[in-house]
mmCIF file of C-alpha atoms in Angstrom:
data_model
loop_
_atom_site.group_PDB
_atom_site.id
_atom_site.type_symbol
_atom_site.label_atom_id
_atom_site.label_comp_id
_atom_site.label_asym_id
_atom_site.label_seq_id
_atom_site.Cartn_x
_atom_site.Cartn_y
_atom_site.Cartn_z
ATOM 1 C CA UNK O 1 -8.860 -86.283 -16.825
ATOM 2 C CA UNK O 2 -7.065 -89.352 -15.629
ATOM 3 C CA UNK O 3 -6.818 -90.741 -12.252
ATOM 4 C CA UNK O 4 -4.962 -93.496 -10.390
ATOM 5 C CA UNK O 5 -4.477 -94.938 -7.607
ATOM 6 C CA UNK O 6 -1.865 -97.155 -5.617
ATOM 7 C CA UNK O 7 -3.450 -100.888 -5.243
ATOM 8 C CA UNK O 8 -5.553 -100.305 -8.924
ATOM 9 C CA UNK O 9 -2.944 -100.958 -11.701
ATOM 10 C CA UNK O 10 -0.281 -98.792 -9.784
ATOM 11 C CA UNK O 11 2.068 -99.321 -7.156
ATOM 12 C CA UNK O 12 3.583 -95.754 -4.944
ATOM 13 C CA UNK O 13 6.822 -95.832 -6.925
ATOM 14 C CA UNK O 14 4.962 -95.641 -10.252
ATOM 15 C CA UNK O 15 2.823 -92.857 -9.017
ATOM 16 C CA UNK O 16 5.663 -91.011 -7.695
ATOM 17 C CA UNK O 17 7.714 -91.465 -11.370
ATOM 18 C CA UNK O 18 4.916 -90.244 -13.312
ATOM 19 C CA UNK O 19 4.580 -87.376 -10.711
ATOM 20 C CA UNK O 20 8.341 -86.462 -10.943
ATOM 21 C CA UNK O 21 7.987 -86.212 -14.838
ATOM 22 C CA UNK O 22 5.200 -84.144 -14.815
ATOM 23 C CA UNK O 23 7.031 -82.279 -12.501
ATOM 24 C CA UNK O 24 9.701 -82.301 -15.206
ATOM 25 C CA UNK O 25 7.989 -81.624 -18.149
ATOM 26 C CA UNK O 26 6.497 -78.703 -15.830
ATOM 27 C CA UNK O 27 8.640 -76.492 -14.565
ATOM 28 C CA UNK O 28 10.100 -76.405 -17.937
ATOM 29 C CA UNK O 29 7.103 -74.756 -18.401
ATOM 30 C CA UNK O 30 7.137 -71.991 -15.996
ATOM 31 C CA UNK O 31 4.952 -73.926 -13.949
ATOM 32 C CA UNK O 32 2.947 -73.060 -10.921
ATOM 33 C CA UNK O 33 2.980 -75.264 -7.045
ATOM 34 C CA UNK O 34 -0.668 -76.156 -6.260
ATOM 35 C CA UNK O 35 -1.240 -75.281 -2.140
ATOM 36 C CA UNK O 36 -0.788 -77.452 -0.752
ATOM 37 C CA UNK O 37 -3.906 -78.990 0.812
ATOM 38 C CA UNK O 38 -4.474 -80.473 -3.152
ATOM 39 C CA UNK O 39 -1.292 -82.759 -2.122
ATOM 40 C CA UNK O 40 2.275 -82.404 -4.473
ATOM 41 C CA UNK O 41 1.280 -81.603 -7.884
ATOM 42 C CA UNK O 42 1.909 -78.385 -10.210
ATOM 43 C CA UNK O 43 -0.235 -76.912 -13.068
ATOM 44 C CA UNK O 44 1.194 -75.453 -16.274
ATOM 45 C CA UNK O 45 0.436 -73.865 -19.846
ATOM 46 C CA UNK O 46 2.742 -76.212 -22.552
ATOM 47 C CA UNK O 47 2.955 -74.365 -25.452
ATOM 48 C CA UNK O 48 5.753 -76.222 -27.600
ATOM 49 C CA UNK O 49 5.950 -80.048 -26.698
ATOM 50 C CA UNK O 50 4.522 -82.938 -28.044
ATOM 51 C CA UNK O 51 1.714 -82.536 -25.579
ATOM 52 C CA UNK O 52 0.744 -78.766 -26.868
ATOM 53 C CA UNK O 53 -2.849 -80.013 -27.936
ATOM 54 C CA UNK O 54 -3.833 -79.874 -25.185
ATOM 55 C CA UNK O 55 -1.811 -77.274 -23.198
ATOM 56 C CA UNK O 56 -3.500 -76.756 -20.568
ATOM 57 C CA UNK O 57 -2.192 -79.547 -17.574
ATOM 58 C CA UNK O 58 -2.749 -79.985 -14.105
ATOM 59 C CA UNK O 59 -1.224 -83.093 -12.069
ATOM 60 C CA UNK O 60 -1.617 -83.885 -7.862
ATOM 61 C CA UNK O 61 -0.434 -86.541 -5.894
ATOM 62 C CA UNK O 62 -3.015 -86.623 -2.752
ATOM 63 C CA UNK O 63 -4.441 -89.197 0.079
ATOM 64 C CA UNK O 64 -7.443 -90.077 -0.120
ATOM 65 C CA UNK O 65 -8.200 -92.464 2.804
ATOM 66 C CA UNK O 66 -5.900 -94.898 3.067
ATOM 67 C CA UNK O 67 -4.269 -94.624 0.145
ATOM 68 C CA UNK O 68 -2.270 -92.199 -2.539
ATOM 69 C CA UNK O 69 -4.159 -91.038 -5.568
ATOM 70 C CA UNK O 70 -3.381 -89.014 -8.803
ATOM 71 C CA UNK O 71 -5.350 -87.147 -11.093
ATOM 72 C CA UNK O 72 -4.393 -85.524 -14.223
ATOM 73 C CA UNK O 73 -6.480 -83.249 -16.301
ATOM 74 C CA UNK O 74 -6.107 -81.424 -19.203
ATOM 75 C CA UNK O 75 -7.881 -79.191 -21.275
ATOM 76 C CA UNK O 76 -7.593 -77.851 -24.929
ATOM 77 C CA UNK O 77 -8.447 -74.437 -24.113
ATOM 78 C CA UNK O 78 -9.344 -71.925 -21.636
ATOM 79 C CA UNK O 79 -11.639 -68.324 -22.440
ATOM 80 C CA UNK O 80 -9.396 -65.359 -23.222
ATOM 81 C CA UNK O 81 -9.168 -63.377 -20.351
ATOM 82 C CA UNK O 82 -9.485 -66.579 -18.161
ATOM 83 C CA UNK O 83 -6.401 -66.966 -15.112
ATOM 84 C CA UNK O 84 -6.096 -70.220 -16.803
ATOM 85 C CA UNK O 85 -3.253 -71.402 -13.640
ATOM 86 C CA UNK O 86 -6.351 -69.909 -11.170
ATOM 87 C CA UNK O 87 -9.412 -72.108 -13.224
ATOM 88 C CA UNK O 88 -6.516 -75.228 -13.257
ATOM 89 C CA UNK O 89 -5.868 -74.807 -9.347
ATOM 90 C CA UNK O 90 -10.049 -75.056 -8.730
ATOM 91 C CA UNK O 91 -10.517 -78.020 -11.537
ATOM 92 C CA UNK O 92 -8.198 -80.084 -9.164
ATOM 93 C CA UNK O 93 -10.120 -79.173 -6.053
ATOM 94 C CA UNK O 94 -13.158 -79.943 -7.825
ATOM 95 C CA UNK O 95 -11.704 -82.893 -8.700
ATOM 96 C CA UNK O 96 -10.924 -83.899 -5.542
ATOM 97 C CA UNK O 97 -13.172 -83.078 -4.031
ATOM 98 C CA UNK O 98 -15.828 -85.146 -5.990
ATOM 99 C CA UNK O 99 -13.358 -88.421 -6.235
ATOM 100 C CA UNK O 100 -13.544 -88.547 -2.441
ATOM 101 C CA UNK O 101 -17.667 -88.439 -2.609
ATOM 102 C CA UNK O 102 -17.319 -90.955 -5.155
ATOM 103 C CA UNK O 103 -14.964 -93.473 -3.902
ATOM 104 C CA UNK O 104 -15.909 -92.390 -0.198
ATOM 105 C CA UNK O 105 -12.838 -91.350 0.921
ATOM 106 C CA UNK O 106 -11.890 -88.559 3.167
ATOM 107 C CA UNK O 107 -9.274 -86.270 1.670
ATOM 108 C CA UNK O 108 -6.267 -85.877 3.411
ATOM 109 C CA UNK O 109 -4.654 -82.346 3.989
ATOM 110 C CA UNK O 110 -1.684 -81.629 5.091
#
């Protein structure tokens, strides 16, 4: 898992650039858009790229407190029979809630 925040080594333009790059890749691989309450993000299963070592990926830019944040989660595998996109969405929800708790900020949902 990786996270960034505006003011913590990244600016708004950098977060937008990173998310747009991920959105382009995830879209090419049939990714799904995350629910609006998780911010601006997508999840995808990337099977035929340089990123295939950790093919299950979810990325989201969201607001916590007064700052834009971004979390990426990469998984090597998902248990057979599981809905990987649902699991990635659920993991992002857990990660955002935990982030807000650790950093003492309130998640802003749309």
